[in-house]
PDB file of N, CA and C in Angstrom:
ATOM      1  N   MET A 121     -31.261-106.969 -99.754  1.00 63.00           N
ATOM      2  CA  MET A 121     -30.564-106.930-101.016  1.00 63.00           C
ATOM      3  C   MET A 121     -31.496-107.953-102.050  1.00 63.00           C
ATOM      4  N   LYS A 122     -32.053-108.998-101.196  1.00 75.00           N
ATOM      5  CA  LYS A 122     -33.264-109.932-102.582  1.00 75.00           C
ATOM      6  C   LYS A 122     -34.177-108.655-103.376  1.00 75.00           C
ATOM      7  N   ASN A 123     -34.575-108.292-102.269  1.00 83.00           N
ATOM      8  CA  ASN A 123     -35.911-107.131-102.919  1.00 83.00           C
ATOM      9  C   ASN A 123     -35.343-106.313-104.310  1.00 83.00           C
ATOM     10  N   VAL A 124     -34.021-105.664-103.999  1.00 83.00           N
ATOM     11  CA  VAL A 124     -33.381-104.915-104.728  1.00 83.00           C
ATOM     12  C   VAL A 124     -33.830-105.474-106.140  1.00 83.00           C
ATOM     13  N   GLU A 125     -32.691-106.633-105.899  1.00 84.00           N
ATOM     14  CA  GLU A 125     -32.205-107.778-107.388  1.00 84.00           C
ATOM     15  C   GLU A 125     -33.911-108.237-107.944  1.00 84.00           C
ATOM     16  N   GLN A 126     -34.661-108.523-107.014  1.00 84.00           N
ATOM     17  CA  GLN A 126     -36.410-108.916-107.564  1.00 84.00           C
ATOM     18  C   GLN A 126     -36.819-107.915-108.622  1.00 84.00           C
ATOM     19  N   GLU A 127     -36.498-106.414-107.813  1.00 83.00           N
ATOM     20  CA  GLU A 127     -36.803-105.689-108.190  1.00 83.00           C
ATOM     21  C   GLU A 127     -36.256-105.083-109.854  1.00 83.00           C
ATOM     22  N   LEU A 128     -34.869-105.336-110.005  1.00 82.00           N
ATOM     23  CA  LEU A 128     -34.120-105.172-111.317  1.00 82.00           C
ATOM     24  C   LEU A 128     -34.468-106.559-112.322  1.00 82.00           C
ATOM     25  N   GLN A 129     -34.914-107.879-111.516  1.00 82.00           N
ATOM     26  CA  GLN A 129     -35.077-108.581-112.789  1.00 82.00           C
ATOM     27  C   GLN A 129     -36.664-108.768-113.350  1.00 82.00           C
ATOM     28  N   GLU A 130     -37.420-107.450-112.640  1.00 80.00           N
ATOM     29  CA  GLU A 130     -38.687-107.515-112.887  1.00 80.00           C
ATOM     30  C   GLU A 130     -38.458-106.227-113.909  1.00 80.00           C
ATOM     31  N   ALA A 131     -38.287-105.189-113.743  1.00 81.00           N
ATOM     32  CA  ALA A 131     -37.753-104.318-114.451  1.00 81.00           C
ATOM     33  C   ALA A 131     -37.231-104.447-115.900  1.00 81.00           C
ATOM     34  N   LEU A 132     -36.211-105.412-116.089  1.00 79.00           N
ATOM     35  CA  LEU A 132     -35.438-106.018-116.975  1.00 79.00           C
ATOM     36  C   LEU A 132     -36.163-107.202-117.907  1.00 79.00           C
ATOM     37  N   ALA A 133     -37.253-107.758-117.135  1.00 82.00           N
ATOM     38  CA  ALA A 133     -37.437-109.122-117.972  1.00 82.00           C
ATOM     39  C   ALA A 133     -37.982-108.740-119.698  1.00 82.00           C
ATOM     40  N   ARG A 134     -37.839-109.943-120.090  1.00 83.00           N
ATOM     41  CA  ARG A 134     -38.344-109.592-121.404  1.00 83.00           C
ATOM     42  C   ARG A 134     -39.944-109.293-121.873  1.00 83.00           C
ATOM     43  N   VAL A 135     -40.125-108.649-122.651  1.00 81.00           N
ATOM     44  CA  VAL A 135     -41.763-108.473-122.467  1.00 81.00           C
ATOM     45  C   VAL A 135     -41.732-108.215-124.095  1.00 81.00           C
ATOM     46  N   GLU A 136     -43.025-108.404-124.349  1.00 82.00           N
ATOM     47  CA  GLU A 136     -43.245-109.159-125.701  1.00 82.00           C
ATOM     48  C   GLU A 136     -43.503-107.422-126.386  1.00 82.00           C
ATOM     49  N   ALA A 137     -43.355-107.124-127.456  1.00 80.00           N
ATOM     50  CA  ALA A 137     -43.581-106.119-128.048  1.00 80.00           C
ATOM     51  C   ALA A 137     -45.367-105.801-128.803  1.00 80.00           C
ATOM     52  N   PRO A 138     -45.900-104.865-128.592  1.00 82.00           N
ATOM     53  CA  PRO A 138     -46.965-104.634-129.182  1.00 82.00           C
ATOM     54  C   PRO A 138     -47.458-105.267-130.313  1.00 82.00           C
ATOM     55  N   ALA A 139     -48.740-105.334-130.868  1.00 86.00           N
ATOM     56  CA  ALA A 139     -49.135-105.657-131.903  1.00 86.00           C
ATOM     57  C   ALA A 139     -48.619-104.411-132.983  1.00 86.00           C
ATOM     58  N   GLY A 140     -48.243-105.184-134.180  1.00 85.00           N
ATOM     59  CA  GLY A 140     -47.774-103.897-135.654  1.00 85.00           C
ATOM     60  C   GLY A 140     -46.604-103.240-134.880  1.00 85.00           C
ATOM     61  N   PHE A 141     -45.847-103.486-134.054  1.00 86.00           N
ATOM     62  CA  PHE A 141     -44.571-102.486-133.800  1.00 86.00           C
ATOM     63  C   PHE A 141     -43.805-102.856-134.949  1.00 86.00           C
ATOM     64  N   ALA A 142     -43.297-103.996-135.285  1.00 84.00           N
ATOM     65  CA  ALA A 142     -42.470-104.163-136.194  1.00 84.00           C
ATOM     66  C   ALA A 142     -42.760-103.562-138.019  1.00 84.00           C
ATOM     67  N   GLU A 143     -44.100-103.492-137.626  1.00 85.00           N
ATOM     68  CA  GLU A 143     -44.667-103.289-139.048  1.00 85.00           C
ATOM     69  C   GLU A 143     -44.441-101.466-138.976  1.00 85.00           C
ATOM     70  N   ARG A 144     -44.738-100.815-137.859  1.00 86.00           N
ATOM     71  CA  ARG A 144     -44.651 -99.174-137.553  1.00 86.00           C
ATOM     72  C   ARG A 144     -42.916 -99.296-137.418  1.00 86.00           C
ATOM     73  N   THR A 145     -42.722 -99.951-137.297  1.00 85.00           N
ATOM     74  CA  THR A 145     -40.673 -99.325-137.285  1.00 85.00           C
ATOM     75  C   THR A 145     -40.019 -99.372-138.676  1.00 85.00           C
ATOM     76  N   MET A 146     -40.770-100.599-139.214  1.00 85.00           N
ATOM     77  CA  MET A 146     -40.093-100.896-140.786  1.00 85.00           C
ATOM     78  C   MET A 146     -40.957 -99.618-141.442  1.00 85.00           C
ATOM     79  N   ALA A 147     -41.955 -99.019-141.658  1.00 82.00           N
ATOM     80  CA  ALA A 147     -42.785 -98.229-142.258  1.00 82.00           C
ATOM     81  C   ALA A 147     -41.791 -97.079-141.985  1.00 82.00           C
ATOM     82  N   ARG A 148     -41.386 -96.509-140.472  1.00 83.00           N
ATOM     83  CA  ARG A 148     -40.405 -95.461-139.980  1.00 83.00           C
ATOM     84  C   ARG A 148     -39.785 -95.212-140.540  1.00 83.00           C
ATOM     85  N   ILE A 149     -38.737 -96.366-140.809  1.00 77.00           N
ATOM     86  CA  ILE A 149     -37.081 -96.628-141.803  1.00 77.00           C
ATOM     87  C   ILE A 149     -37.671 -96.244-143.033  1.00 77.00           C
ATOM     88  N   ALA A 150     -38.697 -96.772-143.375  1.00 74.00           N
ATOM     89  CA  ALA A 150     -39.227 -96.335-145.292  1.00 74.00           C
ATOM     90  C   ALA A 150     -39.111 -95.113-145.156  1.00 74.00           C
ATOM     91  N   GLU A 151     -39.680 -94.833-144.482  1.00 72.00           N
ATOM     92  CA  GLU A 151     -39.581 -92.857-144.700  1.00 72.00           C
ATOM     93  C   GLU A 151     -38.881 -92.041-144.581  1.00 72.00           C
ATOM     94  N   GLN A 152     -37.630 -92.926-143.437  1.00 70.00           N
ATOM     95  CA  GLN A 152     -36.534 -92.017-143.714  1.00 70.00           C
ATOM     96  C   GLN A 152     -35.380 -92.168-144.709  1.00 70.00           C
ATOM     97  N   ARG A 153     -34.978 -92.989-144.993  1.00 66.00           N
ATOM     98  CA  ARG A 153     -34.538 -93.811-146.116  1.00 66.00           C
ATOM     99  C   ARG A 153     -34.513 -92.169-147.276  1.00 66.00           C
ATOM    100  N   PRO A 154     -35.573 -91.963-147.688  1.00 63.00           N
ATOM    101  CA  PRO A 154     -35.877 -91.237-148.885  1.00 63.00           C
ATOM    102  C   PRO A 154     -35.282 -89.613-148.159  1.00 63.00           C
ATOM    103  N   ALA A 155     -36.177 -89.206-146.924  1.00 62.00           N
ATOM    104  CA  ALA A 155     -35.203 -88.020-146.868  1.00 62.00           C
ATOM    105  C   ALA A 155     -33.985 -87.891-147.060  1.00 62.00           C
ATOM    106  N   ARG A 156     -33.184 -89.250-146.149  1.00 66.00           N
ATOM    107  CA  ARG A 156     -31.789 -89.100-146.223  1.00 66.00           C
ATOM    108  C   ARG A 156     -31.035 -88.632-147.870  1.00 66.00           C
ATOM    109  N   PHE A 157     -31.467 -89.857-148.109  1.00 68.00           N
ATOM    110  CA  PHE A 157     -31.186 -89.697-149.614  1.00 68.00           C
ATOM    111  C   PHE A 157     -31.426 -88.678-150.353  1.00 68.00           C
ATOM    112  N   ARG A 158     -32.738 -87.943-150.348  1.00 72.00           N
ATOM    113  CA  ARG A 158     -32.705 -86.402-150.647  1.00 72.00           C
ATOM    114  C   ARG A 158     -31.895 -85.831-150.161  1.00 72.00           C
ATOM    115  N   SER A 159     -31.669 -85.285-148.839  1.00 77.00           N
ATOM    116  CA  SER A 159     -30.461 -84.359-148.562  1.00 77.00           C
ATOM    117  C   SER A 159     -29.024 -85.059-149.062  1.00 77.00           C
ATOM    118  N   VAL A 160     -28.679 -85.809-149.007  1.00 82.00           N
ATOM    119  CA  VAL A 160     -27.537 -86.464-149.622  1.00 82.00           C
ATOM    120  C   VAL A 160     -27.629 -85.952-151.005  1.00 82.00           C
ATOM    121  N   TRP A 161     -28.624 -86.036-152.037  1.00 84.00           N
ATOM    122  CA  TRP A 161     -28.481 -85.737-153.267  1.00 84.00           C
ATOM    123  C   TRP A 161     -28.188 -84.067-153.191  1.00 84.00           C
ATOM    124  N   TYR A 162     -29.595 -83.265-152.149  1.00 88.00           N
ATOM    125  CA  TYR A 162     -29.176 -81.593-152.556  1.00 88.00           C
ATOM    126  C   TYR A 162     -27.779 -81.330-152.337  1.00 88.00           C
ATOM    127  N   GLY A 163     -27.108 -81.972-151.120  1.00 89.00           N
ATOM    128  CA  GLY A 163     -25.758 -81.875-151.149  1.00 89.00           C
ATOM    129  C   GLY A 163     -24.690 -82.095-151.829  1.00 89.00           C
ATOM    130  N   ALA A 164     -25.134 -82.955-153.025  1.00 91.00           N
ATOM    131  CA  ALA A 164     -24.081 -83.320-153.771  1.00 91.00           C
ATOM    132  C   ALA A 164     -24.468 -82.143-155.017  1.00 91.00           C
ATOM    133  N   VAL A 165     -25.510 -81.692-155.016  1.00 93.00           N
ATOM    134  CA  VAL A 165     -26.064 -80.762-156.262  1.00 93.00           C
ATOM    135  C   VAL A 165     -25.576 -79.502-155.729  1.00 93.00           C
ATOM    136  N   ALA A 166     -25.459 -79.061-154.380  1.00 95.00           N
ATOM    137  CA  ALA A 166     -25.088 -77.942-153.667  1.00 95.00           C
ATOM    138  C   ALA A 166     -23.123 -77.703-154.107  1.00 95.00           C
ATOM    139  N   ALA A 167     -22.773 -79.321-153.921  1.00 95.00           N
ATOM    140  CA  ALA A 167     -21.342 -79.316-154.246  1.00 95.00           C
ATOM    141  C   ALA A 167     -20.938 -79.320-155.522  1.00 95.00           C
ATOM    142  N   ALA A 168     -21.667 -79.586-156.627  1.00 96.00           N
ATOM    143  CA  ALA A 168     -21.286 -79.510-158.052  1.00 96.00           C
ATOM    144  C   ALA A 168     -21.456 -78.430-158.800  1.00 96.00           C
ATOM    145  N   LEU A 169     -22.748 -77.504-157.794  1.00 96.00           N
ATOM    146  CA  LEU A 169     -22.947 -75.787-158.511  1.00 96.00           C
ATOM    147  C   LEU A 169     -21.808 -75.292-157.654  1.00 96.00           C
ATOM    148  N   ALA A 170     -21.084 -75.354-156.446  1.00 97.00           N
ATOM    149  CA  ALA A 170     -20.031 -74.852-155.829  1.00 97.00           C
ATOM    150  C   ALA A 170     -18.461 -74.921-157.003  1.00 97.00           C
ATOM    151  N   LEU A 171     -18.441 -76.138-156.874  1.00 96.00           N
ATOM    152  CA  LEU A 171     -17.417 -76.332-158.026  1.00 96.00           C
ATOM    153  C   LEU A 171     -17.311 -75.292-159.320  1.00 96.00           C
ATOM    154  N   LEU A 172     -18.899 -75.922-160.088  1.00 96.00           N
ATOM    155  CA  LEU A 172     -18.718 -74.960-161.290  1.00 96.00           C
ATOM    156  C   LEU A 172     -18.824 -73.203-161.003  1.00 96.00           C
ATOM    157  N   LEU A 173     -18.956 -72.926-159.917  1.00 96.00           N
ATOM    158  CA  LEU A 173     -18.915 -71.163-159.433  1.00 96.00           C
ATOM    159  C   LEU A 173     -17.531 -71.032-159.843  1.00 96.00           C
ATOM    160  N   ALA A 174     -16.834 -71.978-158.892  1.00 97.00           N
ATOM    161  CA  ALA A 174     -15.706 -71.642-158.625  1.00 97.00           C
ATOM    162  C   ALA A 174     -14.103 -71.804-159.675  1.00 97.00           C
ATOM    163  N   PHE A 175     -14.905 -73.104-161.142  1.00 97.00           N
ATOM    164  CA  PHE A 175     -14.074 -72.907-161.869  1.00 97.00           C
ATOM    165  C   PHE A 175     -14.333 -72.090-162.807  1.00 97.00           C
ATOM    166  N   GLY A 176     -15.882 -71.387-162.895  1.00 96.00           N
ATOM    167  CA  GLY A 176     -16.101 -69.975-163.530  1.00 96.00           C
ATOM    168  C   GLY A 176     -15.130 -68.959-163.268  1.00 96.00           C
ATOM    169  N   VAL A 177     -15.188 -68.492-161.936  1.00 96.00           N
ATOM    170  CA  VAL A 177     -14.726 -67.339-161.651  1.00 96.00           C
ATOM    171  C   VAL A 177     -13.412 -67.711-162.321  1.00 96.00           C
ATOM    172  N   VAL A 178     -12.198 -68.754-161.828  1.00 97.00           N
ATOM    173  CA  VAL A 178     -11.271 -68.922-162.138  1.00 97.00           C
ATOM    174  C   VAL A 178     -10.878 -68.279-163.555  1.00 97.00           C
ATOM    175  N   GLU A 179     -12.249 -69.548-164.527  1.00 97.00           N
ATOM    176  CA  GLU A 179     -12.095 -69.163-165.859  1.00 97.00           C
ATOM    177  C   GLU A 179     -11.910 -67.482-166.710  1.00 97.00           C
ATOM    178  N   ARG A 180     -12.756 -66.699-165.658  1.00 97.00           N
ATOM    179  CA  ARG A 180     -12.883 -65.780-166.036  1.00 97.00           C
ATOM    180  C   ARG A 180     -11.816 -64.395-165.528  1.00 97.00           C
ATOM    181  N   THR A 181     -10.959 -65.076-164.257  1.00 97.00           N
ATOM    182  CA  THR A 181      -9.950 -64.377-163.647  1.00 97.00           C
ATOM    183  C   THR A 181      -8.607 -64.407-164.670  1.00 97.00           C
ATOM    184  N   GLN A 182      -8.701 -65.661-165.384  1.00 97.00           N
ATOM    185  CA  GLN A 182      -7.722 -65.515-166.267  1.00 97.00           C
ATOM    186  C   GLN A 182      -7.705 -65.495-167.403  1.00 97.00           C
ATOM    187  N   ARG A 183      -9.024 -65.433-168.253  1.00 97.00           N
ATOM    188  CA  ARG A 183      -8.887 -64.233-169.213  1.00 97.00           C
ATOM    189  C   ARG A 183      -9.125 -62.979-169.190  1.00 97.00           C
ATOM    190  N   GLU A 184      -9.678 -62.394-168.022  1.00 97.00           N
ATOM    191  CA  GLU A 184      -9.499 -61.073-167.582  1.00 97.00           C
ATOM    192  C   GLU A 184      -7.938 -60.272-167.803  1.00 97.00           C
ATOM    193  N   ARG A 185      -6.726 -61.515-167.092  1.00 97.00           N
ATOM    194  CA  ARG A 185      -5.768 -61.721-166.530  1.00 97.00           C
ATOM    195  C   ARG A 185      -4.753 -61.366-168.353  1.00 97.00           C
ATOM    196  N   ARG A 186      -5.373 -62.488-169.086  1.00 97.00           N
ATOM    197  CA  ARG A 186      -4.800 -62.559-170.696  1.00 97.00           C
ATOM    198  C   ARG A 186      -5.553 -61.098-171.403  1.00 97.00           C
ATOM    199  N   ARG A 187      -6.628 -60.725-171.128  1.00 97.00           N
ATOM    200  CA  ARG A 187      -6.894 -59.190-172.044  1.00 97.00           C
ATOM    201  C   ARG A 187      -5.786 -58.091-171.555  1.00 97.00           C
ATOM    202  N   ARG A 188      -6.125 -57.728-170.715  1.00 98.00           N
ATOM    203  CA  ARG A 188      -5.197 -57.648-169.623  1.00 98.00           C
ATOM    204  C   ARG A 188      -3.111 -57.255-170.435  1.00 98.00           C
ATOM    205  N   ALA A 189      -3.201 -58.368-170.251  1.00 97.00           N
ATOM    206  CA  ALA A 189      -1.891 -58.692-170.837  1.00 97.00           C
ATOM    207  C   ALA A 189      -1.601 -58.109-172.436  1.00 97.00           C
ATOM    208  N   GLU A 190      -2.346 -58.719-173.003  1.00 98.00           N
ATOM    209  CA  GLU A 190      -2.467 -58.218-174.652  1.00 98.00           C
ATOM    210  C   GLU A 190      -2.564 -56.486-174.623  1.00 98.00           C
ATOM    211  N   ILE A 191      -3.345 -55.913-173.678  1.00 98.00           N
ATOM    212  CA  ILE A 191      -3.547 -54.394-173.905  1.00 98.00           C
ATOM    213  C   ILE A 191      -2.274 -54.028-173.490  1.00 98.00           C
ATOM    214  N   THR A 192      -1.393 -54.760-172.605  1.00 98.00           N
ATOM    215  CA  THR A 192      -0.002 -53.929-172.122  1.00 98.00           C
ATOM    216  C   THR A 192       0.779 -54.487-173.172  1.00 98.00           C
ATOM    217  N   GLU A 193       0.866 -55.560-173.911  1.00 98.00           N
ATOM    218  CA  GLU A 193       1.644 -55.517-175.100  1.00 98.00           C
ATOM    219  C   GLU A 193       1.334 -54.458-176.292  1.00 98.00           C
ATOM    220  N   ARG A 194      -0.034 -54.485-176.524  1.00 98.00           N
ATOM    221  CA  ARG A 194      -0.040 -53.264-177.584  1.00 98.00           C
ATOM    222  C   ARG A 194       0.618 -52.083-177.171  1.00 98.00           C
ATOM    223  N   GLN A 195       0.309 -51.562-175.967  1.00 98.00           N
ATOM    224  CA  GLN A 195       0.886 -50.289-175.505  1.00 98.00           C
ATOM    225  C   GLN A 195       2.375 -50.130-175.603  1.00 98.00           C
ATOM    226  N   VAL A 196       3.094 -51.343-175.560  1.00 98.00           N
ATOM    227  CA  VAL A 196       4.649 -51.697-175.106  1.00 98.00           C
ATOM    228  C   VAL A 196       4.722 -51.295-176.596  1.00 98.00           C
ATOM    229  N   VAL A 197       4.320 -52.169-177.606  1.00 98.00           N
ATOM    230  CA  VAL A 197       4.561 -52.133-178.865  1.00 98.00           C
ATOM    231  C   VAL A 197       4.614 -50.658-179.811  1.00 98.00           C
ATOM    232  N   PHE A 198       3.569 -50.392-179.032  1.00 98.00           N
ATOM    233  CA  PHE A 198       2.968 -48.612-179.614  1.00 98.00           C
ATOM    234  C   PHE A 198       4.112 -47.661-178.806  1.00 98.00           C
ATOM    235  N   ALA A 199       4.838 -47.709-177.646  1.00 97.00           N
ATOM    236  CA  ALA A 199       5.537 -46.736-177.231  1.00 97.00           C
ATOM    237  C   ALA A 199       7.023 -47.318-177.844  1.00 97.00           C
ATOM    238  N   LEU A 200       7.503 -48.592-178.259  1.00 97.00           N
ATOM    239  CA  LEU A 200       8.674 -48.850-178.694  1.00 97.00           C
ATOM    240  C   LEU A 200       8.707 -48.426-180.420  1.00 97.00           C
ATOM    241  N   ALA A 201       7.260 -48.187-180.832  1.00 97.00           N
ATOM    242  CA  ALA A 201       7.159 -47.745-182.475  1.00 97.00           C
ATOM    243  C   ALA A 201       7.440 -46.298-182.491  1.00 97.00           C
ATOM    244  N   LEU A 202       6.967 -45.751-181.252  1.00 97.00           N
ATOM    245  CA  LEU A 202       7.391 -44.278-181.385  1.00 97.00           C
ATOM    246  C   LEU A 202       8.415 -43.930-181.065  1.00 97.00           C
ATOM    247  N   ALA A 203       9.005 -44.458-179.959  1.00 97.00           N
ATOM    248  CA  ALA A 203      10.283 -44.298-179.299  1.00 97.00           C
ATOM    249  C   ALA A 203      11.636 -44.067-180.748  1.00 97.00           C
ATOM    250  N   VAL A 204      10.681 -45.654-181.411  1.00 97.00           N
ATOM    251  CA  VAL A 204      11.749 -45.684-182.775  1.00 97.00           C
ATOM    252  C   VAL A 204      11.395 -44.588-183.885  1.00 97.00           C
ATOM    253  N   ASP A 205      10.714 -43.824-184.037  1.00 96.00           N
ATOM    254  CA  ASP A 205      10.139 -42.936-184.715  1.00 96.00           C
ATOM    255  C   ASP A 205      10.968 -41.670-184.140  1.00 96.00           C
ATOM    256  N   LYS A 206      10.805 -41.296-183.461  1.00 96.00           N
ATOM    257  CA  LYS A 206      11.508 -40.253-182.240  1.00 96.00           C
ATOM    258  C   LYS A 206      13.038 -40.109-182.554  1.00 96.00           C
ATOM    259  N   PHE A 207      13.539 -41.301-182.346  1.00 95.00           N
ATOM    260  CA  PHE A 207      15.298 -41.066-182.863  1.00 95.00           C
ATOM    261  C   PHE A 207      15.293 -41.274-184.468  1.00 95.00           C
ATOM    262  N   ASP A 208      14.688 -41.438-185.432  1.00 94.00           N
ATOM    263  CA  ASP A 208      14.838 -41.768-186.517  1.00 94.00           C
ATOM    264  C   ASP A 208      14.696 -40.051-186.694  1.00 94.00           C
ATOM    265  N   GLN A 209      14.276 -39.434-186.175  1.00 94.00           N
ATOM    266  CA  GLN A 209      13.826 -38.038-186.145  1.00 94.00           C
ATOM    267  C   GLN A 209      15.060 -37.274-185.800  1.00 94.00           C
ATOM    268  N   ILE A 210      15.099 -37.623-184.659  1.00 92.00           N
ATOM    269  CA  ILE A 210      16.620 -36.753-184.285  1.00 92.00           C
ATOM    270  C   ILE A 210      17.863 -37.304-184.899  1.00 92.00           C
ATOM    271  N   SER A 211      18.345 -38.501-185.174  1.00 90.00           N
ATOM    272  CA  SER A 211      19.213 -39.209-185.960  1.00 90.00           C
ATOM    273  C   SER A 211      19.496 -38.363-187.274  1.00 90.00           C
ATOM    274  N   ALA A 212      18.149 -38.222-188.434  1.00 89.00           N
ATOM    275  CA  ALA A 212      17.794 -37.180-189.266  1.00 89.00           C
ATOM    276  C   ALA A 212      18.626 -35.736-189.219  1.00 89.00           C
ATOM    277  N   ARG A 213      17.853 -35.009-188.161  1.00 88.00           N
ATOM    278  CA  ARG A 213      18.480 -33.760-187.701  1.00 88.00           C
ATOM    279  C   ARG A 213      19.931 -33.756-187.053  1.00 88.00           C
ATOM    280  N   LEU A 214      20.252 -34.700-186.566  1.00 84.00           N
ATOM    281  CA  LEU A 214      21.896 -34.501-186.282  1.00 84.00           C
ATOM    282  C   LEU A 214      22.712 -34.781-187.743  1.00 84.00           C
ATOM    283  N   GLN A 215      22.329 -35.713-188.042  1.00 83.00           N
ATOM    284  CA  GLN A 215      22.826 -35.653-190.035  1.00 83.00           C
ATOM    285  C   GLN A 215      23.033 -34.621-190.509  1.00 83.00           C
ATOM    286  N   LYS A 216      21.979 -33.853-190.450  1.00 82.00           N
ATOM    287  CA  LYS A 216      21.762 -33.011-191.214  1.00 82.00           C
ATOM    288  C   LYS A 216      23.039 -31.630-190.758  1.00 82.00           C
ATOM    289  N   SER A 217      22.604 -31.637-189.607  1.00 77.00           N
ATOM    290  CA  SER A 217      23.757 -30.410-188.438  1.00 77.00           C
ATOM    291  C   SER A 217      24.968 -30.867-188.761  1.00 77.00           C
ATOM    292  N   ALA A 218      25.549 -32.302-188.938  1.00 69.00           N
ATOM    293  CA  ALA A 218      26.883 -32.624-188.680  1.00 69.00           C
ATOM    294  C   ALA A 218      27.745 -32.080-189.603  1.00 69.00           C
ATOM    295  N   PRO A 219      27.594 -31.734-190.994  1.00 67.00           N
ATOM    296  CA  PRO A 219      28.182 -31.139-191.731  1.00 67.00           C
ATOM    297  C   PRO A 219      28.741 -29.751-191.447  1.00 67.00           C
ATOM    298  N   GLU A 220      27.659 -29.255-191.000  1.00 65.00           N
ATOM    299  CA  GLU A 220      27.463 -27.506-190.677  1.00 65.00           C
ATOM    300  C   GLU A 220      28.330 -27.361-189.310  1.00 65.00           C
ATOM    301  N   LEU A 221      28.008 -28.559-188.207  1.00 61.00           N
ATOM    302  CA  LEU A 221      29.325 -28.590-186.846  1.00 61.00           C
ATOM    303  C   LEU A 221      30.330 -28.799-187.283  1.00 61.00           C
ATOM    304  N   ARG A 222      30.815 -29.331-188.712  1.00 64.00           N
ATOM    305  CA  ARG A 222      32.223 -29.667-188.780  1.00 64.00           C
ATOM    306  C   ARG A 222      32.796 -28.518-189.272  1.00 64.00           C
ATOM    307  N   VAL A 223      32.016 -28.061-190.247  1.00 60.00           N
ATOM    308  CA  VAL A 223      32.363 -26.118-190.839  1.00 60.00           C
ATOM    309  C   VAL A 223      32.686 -25.384-189.939  1.00 60.00           C
ATOM    310  N   LYS A 224      31.417 -24.952-188.754  1.00 63.00           N
ATOM    311  CA  LYS A 224      32.282 -24.212-187.735  1.00 63.00           C
ATOM    312  C   LYS A 224      33.184 -24.638-187.023  1.00 63.00           C
ATOM    313  N   GLU A 225      33.217 -25.832-186.971  1.00 65.00           N
ATOM    314  CA  GLU A 225      34.472 -25.912-185.978  1.00 65.00           C
ATOM    315  C   GLU A 225      35.529 -25.918-186.750  1.00 65.00           C
ATOM    316  N   LYS A 226      35.712 -26.087-187.778  1.00 64.00           N
ATOM    317  CA  LYS A 226      37.184 -26.135-189.099  1.00 64.00           C
ATOM    318  C   LYS A 226      37.229 -24.369-188.851  1.00 64.00           C
ATOM    319  N   GLN A 227      36.386 -23.590-189.112  1.00 64.00           N
ATOM    320  CA  GLN A 227      36.656 -21.998-189.009  1.00 64.00           C
ATOM    321  C   GLN A 227      37.032 -21.736-187.617  1.00 64.00           C
ATOM    322  N   ARG A 228      36.628 -22.286-186.712  1.00 65.00           N
ATOM    323  CA  ARG A 228      37.388 -22.311-185.250  1.00 65.00           C
ATOM    324  C   ARG A 228      38.571 -21.994-185.393  1.00 65.00           C
ATOM    325  N   ASN A 229      38.951 -23.359-186.047  1.00 66.00           N
ATOM    326  CA  ASN A 229      40.537 -23.305-185.689  1.00 66.00           C
ATOM    327  C   ASN A 229      41.164 -23.059-186.314  1.00 66.00           C
ATOM    328  N   ASP A 230      40.971 -22.123-187.394  1.00 64.00           N
ATOM    329  CA  ASP A 230      41.716 -21.140-188.946  1.00 64.00           C
ATOM    330  C   ASP A 230      41.616 -19.732-188.041  1.00 64.00           C
ATOM    331  N   LEU A 231      40.640 -19.460-187.063  1.00 58.00           N
ATOM    332  CA  LEU A 231      40.488 -18.291-186.140  1.00 58.00           C
ATOM    333  C   LEU A 231      41.648 -18.206-185.606  1.00 58.00           C
TER     334      LEU A 231
END
């Protein structure tokens, strides 16, 4: 058992870092920071572009919907004007023929 403990102590014994270890570690950390910052920056730019695209699509959809509504409104106004014109024509014809119908009805009653 003592042999295992001694091996464990030797394996876990404090060892001095090699010369230049701290400098190499700090240099490596400094290299990784800009890369991480760059990836965050690219992610932010990509998110902003995605938002702009989404807002653009929504705006275009709303504009198209408004355009269709205006076209439909014009068509409805035209159809109503046409219907009013036709009703006026029918009304005029009925007014012209109404006295004639009354005379014919009176003649029938006289017979």
